[in-house]
Coordinates of C-alpha atoms and ligand atoms in Angstrom, one line a residue:
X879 CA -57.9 125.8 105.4
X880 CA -55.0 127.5 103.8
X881 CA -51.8 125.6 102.8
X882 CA -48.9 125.6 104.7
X883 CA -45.0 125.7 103.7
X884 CA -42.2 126.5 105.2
X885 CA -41.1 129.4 102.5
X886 CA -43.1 131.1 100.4
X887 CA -41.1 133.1 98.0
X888 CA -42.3 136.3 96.0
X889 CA -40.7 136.3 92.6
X890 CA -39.0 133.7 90.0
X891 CA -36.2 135.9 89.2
X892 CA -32.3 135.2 89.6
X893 CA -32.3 135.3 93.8
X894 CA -35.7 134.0 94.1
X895 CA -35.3 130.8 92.0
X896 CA -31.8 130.2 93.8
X897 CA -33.2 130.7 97.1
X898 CA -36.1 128.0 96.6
X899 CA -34.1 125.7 95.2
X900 CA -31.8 125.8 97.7
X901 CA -34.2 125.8 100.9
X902 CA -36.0 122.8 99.2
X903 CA -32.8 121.1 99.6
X904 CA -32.6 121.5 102.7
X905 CA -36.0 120.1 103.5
X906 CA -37.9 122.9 103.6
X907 CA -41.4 122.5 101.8
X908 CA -41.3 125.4 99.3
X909 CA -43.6 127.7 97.2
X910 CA -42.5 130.2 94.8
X911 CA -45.0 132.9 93.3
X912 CA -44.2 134.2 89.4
X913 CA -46.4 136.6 88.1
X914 CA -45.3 136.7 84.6
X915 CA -42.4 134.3 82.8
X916 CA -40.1 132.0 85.5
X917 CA -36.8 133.6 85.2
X918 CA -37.5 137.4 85.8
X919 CA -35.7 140.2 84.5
X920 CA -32.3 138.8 84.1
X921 CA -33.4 135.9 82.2
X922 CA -36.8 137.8 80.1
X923 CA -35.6 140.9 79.0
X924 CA -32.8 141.6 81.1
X925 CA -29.1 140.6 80.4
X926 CA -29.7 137.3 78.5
X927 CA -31.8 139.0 75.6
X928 CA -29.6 141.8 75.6
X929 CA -26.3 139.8 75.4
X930 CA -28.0 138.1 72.7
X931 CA -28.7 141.5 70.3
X932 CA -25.4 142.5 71.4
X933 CA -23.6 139.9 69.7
X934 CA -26.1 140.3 66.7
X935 CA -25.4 144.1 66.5
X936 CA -21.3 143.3 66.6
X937 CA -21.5 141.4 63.4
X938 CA -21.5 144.7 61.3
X939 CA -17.8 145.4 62.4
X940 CA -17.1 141.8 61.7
X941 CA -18.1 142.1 58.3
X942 CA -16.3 145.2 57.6
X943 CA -12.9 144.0 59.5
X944 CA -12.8 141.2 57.1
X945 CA -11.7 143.3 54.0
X946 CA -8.4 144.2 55.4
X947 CA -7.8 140.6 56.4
X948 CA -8.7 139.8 52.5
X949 CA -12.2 138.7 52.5
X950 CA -14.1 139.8 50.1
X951 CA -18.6 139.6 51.3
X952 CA -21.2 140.2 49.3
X953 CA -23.7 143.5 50.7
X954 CA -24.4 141.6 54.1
X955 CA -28.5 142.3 55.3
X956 CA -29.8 142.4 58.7
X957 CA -33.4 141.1 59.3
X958 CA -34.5 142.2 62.8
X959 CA -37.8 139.9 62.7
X960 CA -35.3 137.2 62.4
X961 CA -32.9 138.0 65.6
X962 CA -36.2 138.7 67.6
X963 CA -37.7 135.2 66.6
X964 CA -34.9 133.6 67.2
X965 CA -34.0 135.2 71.0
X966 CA -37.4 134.5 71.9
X967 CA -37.1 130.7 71.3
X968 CA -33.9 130.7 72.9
X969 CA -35.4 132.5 76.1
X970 CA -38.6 130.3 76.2
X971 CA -35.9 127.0 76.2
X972 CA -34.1 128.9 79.1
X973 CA -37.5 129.9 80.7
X974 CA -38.4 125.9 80.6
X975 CA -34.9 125.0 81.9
X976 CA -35.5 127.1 84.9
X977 CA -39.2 126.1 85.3
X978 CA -37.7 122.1 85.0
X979 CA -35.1 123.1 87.9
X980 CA -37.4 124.2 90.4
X981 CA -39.6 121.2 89.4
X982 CA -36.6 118.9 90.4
X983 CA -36.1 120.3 93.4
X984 CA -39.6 120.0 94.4
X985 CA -40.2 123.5 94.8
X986 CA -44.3 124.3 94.1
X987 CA -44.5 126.8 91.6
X988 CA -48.1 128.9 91.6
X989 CA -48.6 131.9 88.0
X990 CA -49.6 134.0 90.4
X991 CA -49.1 137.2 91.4
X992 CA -48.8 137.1 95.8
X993 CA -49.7 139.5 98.6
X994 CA -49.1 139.4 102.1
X995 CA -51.8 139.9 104.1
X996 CA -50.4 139.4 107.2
X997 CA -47.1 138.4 108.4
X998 CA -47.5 134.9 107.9
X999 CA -50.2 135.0 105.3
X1000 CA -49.6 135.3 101.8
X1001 CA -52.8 135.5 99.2
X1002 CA -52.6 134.5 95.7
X1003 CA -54.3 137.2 93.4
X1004 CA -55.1 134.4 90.8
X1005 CA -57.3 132.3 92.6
X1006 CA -58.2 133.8 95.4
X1007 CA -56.2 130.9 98.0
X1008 CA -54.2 131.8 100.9
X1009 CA -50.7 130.3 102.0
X1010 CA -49.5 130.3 105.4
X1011 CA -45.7 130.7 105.4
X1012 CA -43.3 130.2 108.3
X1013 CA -41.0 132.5 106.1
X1014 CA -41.7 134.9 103.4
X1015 CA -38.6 135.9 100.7
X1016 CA -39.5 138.9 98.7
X1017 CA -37.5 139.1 95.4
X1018 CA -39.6 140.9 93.1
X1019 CA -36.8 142.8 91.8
X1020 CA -37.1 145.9 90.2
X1021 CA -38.9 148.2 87.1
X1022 CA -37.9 150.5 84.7
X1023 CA -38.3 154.1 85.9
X1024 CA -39.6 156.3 83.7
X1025 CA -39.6 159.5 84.9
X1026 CA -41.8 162.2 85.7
X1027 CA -45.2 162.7 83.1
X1028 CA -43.9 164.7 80.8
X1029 CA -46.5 165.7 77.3
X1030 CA -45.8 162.9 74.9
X1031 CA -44.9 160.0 77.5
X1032 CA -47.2 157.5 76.0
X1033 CA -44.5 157.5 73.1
X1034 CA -41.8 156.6 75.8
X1035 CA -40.6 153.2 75.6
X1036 CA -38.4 151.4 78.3
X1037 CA -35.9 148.2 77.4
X1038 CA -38.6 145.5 78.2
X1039 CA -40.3 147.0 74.5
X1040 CA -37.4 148.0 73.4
X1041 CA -36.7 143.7 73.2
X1042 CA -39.9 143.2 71.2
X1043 CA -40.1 145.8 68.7
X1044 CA -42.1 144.8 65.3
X1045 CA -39.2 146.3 63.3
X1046 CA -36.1 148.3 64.1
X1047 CA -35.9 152.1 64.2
X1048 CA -34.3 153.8 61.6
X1049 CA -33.3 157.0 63.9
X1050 CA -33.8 156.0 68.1
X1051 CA -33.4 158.5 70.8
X1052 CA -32.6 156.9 74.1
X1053 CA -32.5 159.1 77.2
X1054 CA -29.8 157.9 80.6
X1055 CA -26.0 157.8 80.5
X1056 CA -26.5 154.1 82.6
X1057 CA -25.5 151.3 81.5
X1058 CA -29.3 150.1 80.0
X1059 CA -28.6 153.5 77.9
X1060 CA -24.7 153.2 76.5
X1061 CA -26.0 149.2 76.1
X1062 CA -28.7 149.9 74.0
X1063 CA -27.3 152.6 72.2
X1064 CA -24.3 150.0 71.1
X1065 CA -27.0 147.6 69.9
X1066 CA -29.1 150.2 67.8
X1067 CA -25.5 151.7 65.9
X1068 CA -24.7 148.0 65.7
X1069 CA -27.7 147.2 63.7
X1070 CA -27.9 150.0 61.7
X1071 CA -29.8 152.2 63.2
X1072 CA -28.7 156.4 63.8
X1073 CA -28.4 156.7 67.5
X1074 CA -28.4 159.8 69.8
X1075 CA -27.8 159.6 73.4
X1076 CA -29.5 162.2 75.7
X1077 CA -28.0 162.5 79.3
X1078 CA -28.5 165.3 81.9
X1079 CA -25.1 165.3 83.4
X1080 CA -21.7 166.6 81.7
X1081 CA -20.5 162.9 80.8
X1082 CA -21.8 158.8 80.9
X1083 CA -21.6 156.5 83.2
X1084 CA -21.9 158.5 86.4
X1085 CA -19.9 156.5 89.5
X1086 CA -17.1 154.9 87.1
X1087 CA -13.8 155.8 87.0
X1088 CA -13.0 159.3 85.1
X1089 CA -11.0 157.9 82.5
X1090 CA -13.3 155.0 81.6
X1091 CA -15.6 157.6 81.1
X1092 CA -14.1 159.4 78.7
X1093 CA -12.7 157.1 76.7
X1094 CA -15.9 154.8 76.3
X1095 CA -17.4 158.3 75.1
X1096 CA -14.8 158.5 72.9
X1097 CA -15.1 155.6 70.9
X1098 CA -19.1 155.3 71.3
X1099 CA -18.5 159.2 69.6
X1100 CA -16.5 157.7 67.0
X1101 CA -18.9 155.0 66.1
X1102 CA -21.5 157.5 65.1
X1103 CA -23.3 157.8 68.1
X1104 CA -24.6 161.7 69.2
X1105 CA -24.2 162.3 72.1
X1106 CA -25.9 165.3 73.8
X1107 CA -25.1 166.2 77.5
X1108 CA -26.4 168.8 79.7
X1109 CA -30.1 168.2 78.3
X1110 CA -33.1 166.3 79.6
X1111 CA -36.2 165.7 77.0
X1112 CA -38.6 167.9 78.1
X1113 CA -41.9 166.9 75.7
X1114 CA -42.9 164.2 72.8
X1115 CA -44.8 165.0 69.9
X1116 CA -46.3 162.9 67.2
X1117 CA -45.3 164.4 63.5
X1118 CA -45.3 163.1 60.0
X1119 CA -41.8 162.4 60.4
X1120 CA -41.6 160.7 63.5
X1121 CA -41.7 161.6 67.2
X1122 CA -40.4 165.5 67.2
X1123 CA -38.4 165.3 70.9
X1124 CA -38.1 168.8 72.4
X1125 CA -34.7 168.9 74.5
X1126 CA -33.6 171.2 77.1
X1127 CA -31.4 174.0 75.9
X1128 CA -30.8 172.3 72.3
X1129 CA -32.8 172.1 69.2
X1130 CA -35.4 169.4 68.7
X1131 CA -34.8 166.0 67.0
X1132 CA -36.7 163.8 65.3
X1133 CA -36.7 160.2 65.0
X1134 CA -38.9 157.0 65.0
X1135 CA -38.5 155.8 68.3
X1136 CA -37.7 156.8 72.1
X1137 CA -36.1 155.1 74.6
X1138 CA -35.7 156.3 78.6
X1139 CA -33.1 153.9 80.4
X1140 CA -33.3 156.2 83.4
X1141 CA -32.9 153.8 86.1
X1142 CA -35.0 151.3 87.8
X1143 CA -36.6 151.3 90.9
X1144 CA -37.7 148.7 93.9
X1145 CA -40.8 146.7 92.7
X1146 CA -42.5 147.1 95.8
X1147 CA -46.0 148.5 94.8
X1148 CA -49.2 146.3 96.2
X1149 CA -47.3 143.5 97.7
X1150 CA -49.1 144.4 101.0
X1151 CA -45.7 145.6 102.9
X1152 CA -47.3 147.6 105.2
X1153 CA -50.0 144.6 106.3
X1154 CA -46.8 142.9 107.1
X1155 CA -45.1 145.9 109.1
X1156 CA -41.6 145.8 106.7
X1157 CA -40.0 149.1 106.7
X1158 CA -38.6 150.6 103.0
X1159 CA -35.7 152.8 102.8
X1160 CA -33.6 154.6 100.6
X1161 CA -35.5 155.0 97.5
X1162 CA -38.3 152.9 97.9
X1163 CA -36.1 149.7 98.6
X1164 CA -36.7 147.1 101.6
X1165 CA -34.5 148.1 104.2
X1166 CA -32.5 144.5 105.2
X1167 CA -29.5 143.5 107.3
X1168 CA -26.5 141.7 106.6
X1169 CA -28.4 138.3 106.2
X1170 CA -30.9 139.8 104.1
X1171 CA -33.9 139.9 107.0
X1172 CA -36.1 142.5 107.5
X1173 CA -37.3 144.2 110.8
X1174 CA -39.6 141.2 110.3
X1175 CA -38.2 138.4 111.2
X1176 CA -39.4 136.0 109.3
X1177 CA -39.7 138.5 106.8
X1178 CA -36.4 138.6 103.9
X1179 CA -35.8 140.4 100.8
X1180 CA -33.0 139.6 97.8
X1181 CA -32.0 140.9 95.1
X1182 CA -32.9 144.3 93.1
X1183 CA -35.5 144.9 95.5
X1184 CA -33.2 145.3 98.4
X1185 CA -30.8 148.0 96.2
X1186 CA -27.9 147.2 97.2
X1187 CA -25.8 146.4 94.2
X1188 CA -28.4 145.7 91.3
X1189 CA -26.7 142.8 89.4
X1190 CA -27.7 139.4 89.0
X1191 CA -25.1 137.3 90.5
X1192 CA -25.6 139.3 93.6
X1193 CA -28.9 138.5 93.6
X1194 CA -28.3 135.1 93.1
X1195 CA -25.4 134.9 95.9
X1196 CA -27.8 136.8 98.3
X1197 CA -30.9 133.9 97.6
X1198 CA -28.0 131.2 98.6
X1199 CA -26.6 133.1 102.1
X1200 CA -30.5 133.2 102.6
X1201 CA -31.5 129.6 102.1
X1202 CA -28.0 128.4 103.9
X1203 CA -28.4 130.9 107.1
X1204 CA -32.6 130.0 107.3
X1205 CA -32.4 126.9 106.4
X1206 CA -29.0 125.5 106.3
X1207 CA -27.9 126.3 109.8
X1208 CA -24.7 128.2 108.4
X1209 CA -25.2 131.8 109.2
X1210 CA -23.7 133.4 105.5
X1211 CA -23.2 137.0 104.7
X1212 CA -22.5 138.4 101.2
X1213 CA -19.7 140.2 100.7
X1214 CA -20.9 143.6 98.5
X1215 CA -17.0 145.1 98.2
X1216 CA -14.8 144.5 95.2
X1217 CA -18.0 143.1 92.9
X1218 CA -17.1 142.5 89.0
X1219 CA -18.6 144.3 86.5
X1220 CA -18.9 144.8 82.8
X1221 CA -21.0 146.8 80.7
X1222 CA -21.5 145.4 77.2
X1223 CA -21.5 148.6 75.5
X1224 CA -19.1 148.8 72.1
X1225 CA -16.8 148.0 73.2
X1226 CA -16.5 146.6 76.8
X1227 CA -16.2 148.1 80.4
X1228 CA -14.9 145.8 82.8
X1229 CA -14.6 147.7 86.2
X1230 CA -13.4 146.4 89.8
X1231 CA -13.1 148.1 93.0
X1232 CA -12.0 151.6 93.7
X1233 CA -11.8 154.1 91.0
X1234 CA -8.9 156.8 91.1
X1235 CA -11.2 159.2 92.8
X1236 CA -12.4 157.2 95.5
X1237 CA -9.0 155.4 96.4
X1238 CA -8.0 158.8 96.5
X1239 CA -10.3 159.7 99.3
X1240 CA -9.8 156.4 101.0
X1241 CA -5.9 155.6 100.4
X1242 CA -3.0 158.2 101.9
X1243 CA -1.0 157.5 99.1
X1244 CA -2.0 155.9 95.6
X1245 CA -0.3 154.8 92.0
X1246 CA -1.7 154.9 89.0
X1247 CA -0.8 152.8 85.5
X1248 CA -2.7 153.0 82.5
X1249 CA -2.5 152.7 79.2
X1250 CA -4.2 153.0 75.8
X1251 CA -2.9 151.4 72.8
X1252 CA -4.7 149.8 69.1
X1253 CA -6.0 146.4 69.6
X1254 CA -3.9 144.1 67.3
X1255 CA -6.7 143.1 65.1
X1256 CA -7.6 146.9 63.9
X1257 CA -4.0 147.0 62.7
X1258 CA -4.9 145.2 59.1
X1259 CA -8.8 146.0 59.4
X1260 CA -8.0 149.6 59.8
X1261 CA -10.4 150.5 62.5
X1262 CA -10.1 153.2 64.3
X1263 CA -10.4 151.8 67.9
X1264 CA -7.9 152.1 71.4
X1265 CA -8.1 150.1 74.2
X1266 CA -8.4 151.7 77.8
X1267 CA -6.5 149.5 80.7
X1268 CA -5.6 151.2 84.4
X1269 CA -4.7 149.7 87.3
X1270 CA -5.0 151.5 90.7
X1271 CA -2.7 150.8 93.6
X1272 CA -2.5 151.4 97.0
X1273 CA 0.8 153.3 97.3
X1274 CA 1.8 151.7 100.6
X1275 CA 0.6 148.2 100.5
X1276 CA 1.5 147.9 96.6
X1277 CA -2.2 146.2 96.5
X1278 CA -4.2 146.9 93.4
X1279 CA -7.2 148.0 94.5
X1280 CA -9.2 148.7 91.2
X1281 CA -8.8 147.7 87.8
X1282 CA -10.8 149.7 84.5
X1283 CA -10.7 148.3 81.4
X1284 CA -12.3 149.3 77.9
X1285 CA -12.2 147.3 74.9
X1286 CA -13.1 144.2 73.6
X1287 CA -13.9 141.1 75.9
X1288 CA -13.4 143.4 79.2
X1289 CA -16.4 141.9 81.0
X1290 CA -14.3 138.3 80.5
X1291 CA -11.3 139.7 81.6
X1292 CA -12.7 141.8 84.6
X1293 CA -14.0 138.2 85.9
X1294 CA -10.4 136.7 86.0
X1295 CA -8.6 140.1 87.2
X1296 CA -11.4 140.0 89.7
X1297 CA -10.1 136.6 91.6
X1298 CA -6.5 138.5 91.9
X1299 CA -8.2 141.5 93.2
X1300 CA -9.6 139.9 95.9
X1301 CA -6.9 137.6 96.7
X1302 CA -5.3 141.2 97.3
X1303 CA -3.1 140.6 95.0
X1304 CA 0.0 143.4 94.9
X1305 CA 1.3 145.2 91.7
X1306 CA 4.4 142.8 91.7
X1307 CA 2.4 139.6 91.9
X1308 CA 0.6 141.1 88.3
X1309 CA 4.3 142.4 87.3
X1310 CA 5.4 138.5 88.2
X1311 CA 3.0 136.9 86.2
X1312 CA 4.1 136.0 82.6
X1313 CA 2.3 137.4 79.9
X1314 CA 0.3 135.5 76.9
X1315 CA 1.2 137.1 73.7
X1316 CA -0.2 138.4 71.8
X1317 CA -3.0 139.4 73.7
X1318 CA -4.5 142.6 74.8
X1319 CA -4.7 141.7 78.4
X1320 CA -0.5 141.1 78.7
X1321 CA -0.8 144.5 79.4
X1322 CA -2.1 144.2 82.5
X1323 CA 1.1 142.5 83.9
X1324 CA 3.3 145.1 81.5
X1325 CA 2.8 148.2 82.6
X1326 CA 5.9 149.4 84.4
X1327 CA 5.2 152.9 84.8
X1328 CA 3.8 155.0 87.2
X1329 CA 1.4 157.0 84.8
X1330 CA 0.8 159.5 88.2
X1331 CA 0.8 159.1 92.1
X1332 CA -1.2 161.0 94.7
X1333 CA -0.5 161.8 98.0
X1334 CA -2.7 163.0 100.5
X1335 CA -1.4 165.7 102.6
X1336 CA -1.6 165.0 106.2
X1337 CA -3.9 167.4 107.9
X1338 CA -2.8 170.5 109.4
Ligands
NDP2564 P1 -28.6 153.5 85.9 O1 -28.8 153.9 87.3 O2 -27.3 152.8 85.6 O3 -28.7 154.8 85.0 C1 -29.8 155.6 85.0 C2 -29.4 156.8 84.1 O4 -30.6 157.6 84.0 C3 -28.4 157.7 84.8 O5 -27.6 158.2 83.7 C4 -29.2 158.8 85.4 O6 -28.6 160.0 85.5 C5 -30.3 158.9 84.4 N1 -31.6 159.5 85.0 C6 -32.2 159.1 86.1 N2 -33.3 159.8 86.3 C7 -33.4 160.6 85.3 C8 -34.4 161.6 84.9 N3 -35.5 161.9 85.7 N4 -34.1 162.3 83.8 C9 -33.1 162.1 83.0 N5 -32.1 161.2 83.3 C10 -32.3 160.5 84.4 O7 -29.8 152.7 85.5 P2 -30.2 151.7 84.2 O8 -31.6 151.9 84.0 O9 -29.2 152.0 83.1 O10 -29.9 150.3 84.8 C11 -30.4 149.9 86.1 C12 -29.5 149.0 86.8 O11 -29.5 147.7 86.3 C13 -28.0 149.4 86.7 O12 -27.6 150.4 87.6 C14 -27.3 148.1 86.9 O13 -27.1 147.9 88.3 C15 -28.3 147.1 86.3 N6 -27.8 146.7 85.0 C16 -26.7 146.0 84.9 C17 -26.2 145.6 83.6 C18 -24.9 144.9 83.5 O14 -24.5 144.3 84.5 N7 -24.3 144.9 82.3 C19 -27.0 145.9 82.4 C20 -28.1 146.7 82.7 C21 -28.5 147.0 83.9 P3 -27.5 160.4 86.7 O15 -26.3 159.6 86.4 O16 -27.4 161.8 86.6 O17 -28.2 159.9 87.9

């Protein structure tokens, strides 16, 4: 006879963990399937490991700041094997915190991987058992997308390796203008290594505002990285040297390793979808509604595997409105507009809401203020650095409707601006607040300005 719960979830990751320990709190008897390390991607070798190298890679500007504030350092050395050690105890103590909460909350955790059978059946690849489920929540995220096979791909390495290399690269090429590819590319300059950044458009970060654009290009430019546009890697090939990389319309490079960060995509393979009947959609993901169900209706999905916005608070805010609509009685929909975001390249992007662009197409008339100025600190370490900050504003309503910000500690000040921005906060509520000085972010409630203002011509 096969066991019987009332949810049996698919994946330990970010919305996965939160939904099962919040539908076991409600009572419901709950099972949650992990193929690999409790935690998934955000946790493993997602955005905790990679904060972590990011803060070890931003030690070497530390270190060379410090002269011009009058310290004087013997020839600091980086030891990769050390950083790597060290992360992976610090993610095995996360991965047994997580492990320990589910544990609390009575959830049943199985090292399996799980397939549905049938709509109400889910089989457990490890052993063979079957689980009858009452409801199913699929959160098995997503995987790095490598592209097509291209001659030389077995060189190809994606982020998850990129976390566990033996030793680091002295030259890395990483293909994608994403953030996975301007992240990494921070971390390998940080650390020493001599970066070049391959992307086939005409600039990074595709879908952010224009100006954060350029100016993160700017200073990632200014930092040492090479950045080649216009140019896909066409072929791999083992040398003396290295790996020779043959590029589209540009001569070939060599280096030691490389890296594609070219998006990720639904993990969806084998899980038995079809046996089930769940539809896919747009790009492979599961096609859900508002509350996260599928055109099953038992059936839900969370998270990266559902592409909707691919970060892991989402995810984690989408496992919650699931376990408190099934299982809660409160019917809860996530809200996907105005989401915070930062990219920890070097330095920062903190982005929300529209971009000029879009509130352009979306807003008759719209006011712009940005500015660009030299953090404080590189005025005695001498770096050459500016700070990006714009605000965009619905002409009419004076709401600010997107804020873009480049420099150090934007992701922390993106969360903060991001409670104002959907509070709907106007221009003159930010003009009203008092500043803290001297900081960087007293610009935001400083700049008097209109840098520009668009109107949109009503239609003949
Ligand atoms: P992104 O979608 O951000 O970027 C993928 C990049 O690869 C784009 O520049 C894309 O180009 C390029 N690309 C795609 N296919 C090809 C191809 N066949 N050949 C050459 N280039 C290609 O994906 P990432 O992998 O960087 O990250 C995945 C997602 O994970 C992010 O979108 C984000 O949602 C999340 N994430 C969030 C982080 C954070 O919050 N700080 C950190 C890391 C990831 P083009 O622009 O032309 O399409």
């Amino acid at each position: 006879m096969s066991e019987e719960v009332d949810l049996f979830v698919i994946g330990a990751g970010s919305g996965g963990v939160r939904a099962a320990r919040i539908s076991s709190g409600y009572g419901a008897r709950v099972t949650i399937a992990e193929e690999y390390r409790v935690g998934g991607t955000c946790v493993i070798r997602g955005c905790v490991p990679k904060k972590l190298l990011v803060y070890a890679s931003r030690f070497a500007d530390e270190f060379e700041d410090a002269a011009g504030y009058g310290w004087t350092l013997s020839e600091p050395k980086f030891d990769w094997p050390t950083l790597i050690a060290n992360k992976d105890r610090e993610i095995a103590r996360l991965e047994a915190a997580y492990t320990a909460n589910l544990d609390r909350a009575k959830v049943k955790i199985v090292k399996s991987r799980a397939e549905i059978v049938d709509p109400h059946t889910v089989r457990l690849t490890a052993t063979g058992e079957t689980v009858r489920a009452r409801h199913i929540l699929i959160s098995t995220g997503g995987a790095s997308s490598l592209g097509k096979d291209i001659e030389g791909h077995e060189h190809v390495i994606s982020s998850n390796e990129a976390f566990d290399l033996k030793e680091l690269p002295r030259r890395i090429l990483i293909q994608g203008g994403g953030y996975i590819a301007v992240e990494f590319a921070g971390i390998f300059n940080g650390l020493g290594s001599e970066v070049t950044l391959v992307y086939r458009g005409d600039n990074i970060l595709r879908g952010f505002d224009e100006d954060v654009r350029n100016h993160l290009r700017t200073e990632l430019e200014k930092r040492g990285i090479k950045i080649v546009t216009k140019a896909i890697v066409e072929g791999i090939e083992k040398v003396d040297r290295g790996l020779c990389v043959q590029l589209s319309d540009h001569e070939d490079i060599v280096v030691d390793k490389v890296m594609f960060a070219t998006g990720r995509r639904p993990n969806v393979k084998g899980l038995g979808l079809e046996a089930a009947g769940v539809k896919l959609g747009r790009a492979g993901a599961i096609e859900v509604n508002e509350f996260s169900q599928t055109n099953v209706p038992h059936i839900y999905a969370v998270g990266d595997v559902t592409d909707r916005v691919a970060l892991t608070p989402v995810a984690i805010r989408e496992g919650h409105a699931f376990a408190d609509t099934v299982f809660g009685n409160k019917p809860t929909r996530v809200d996907h507009t105005n989401v915070p975001t930062a990219v920890f390249s070097e330095p920062e992007c903190g982005v929300i809401g529209l971009t000029e662009a879009q509130a352009c197409e979306q807003l008759a008339k719209v006011d712009i203020y940005k500015t660009s100025f030299r953090p404080m600190k590189a005025t005695l370490s001498g770096r050459d650095t500016r700070i990006f900050m714009k605000l965009v504003v619905d002409g009419h309503s004076d709401r600010v409707v997107g804020a873009h910000i480049v420099g150090p500690d934007a992701g922390e000040m993106i969360q903060l601006i991001g409670i104002a921005v959907r509070m709907k906060a106007t221009k003159a509520d930010f003009d009203a607040t008092m500043a803290v000085h001297p900081t960087a972010s007293e610009e935001l409630v400083t700049m008097r300005e209109k840098t520009s203002s668009h109107v949109r011509q009503a239609a003949e």
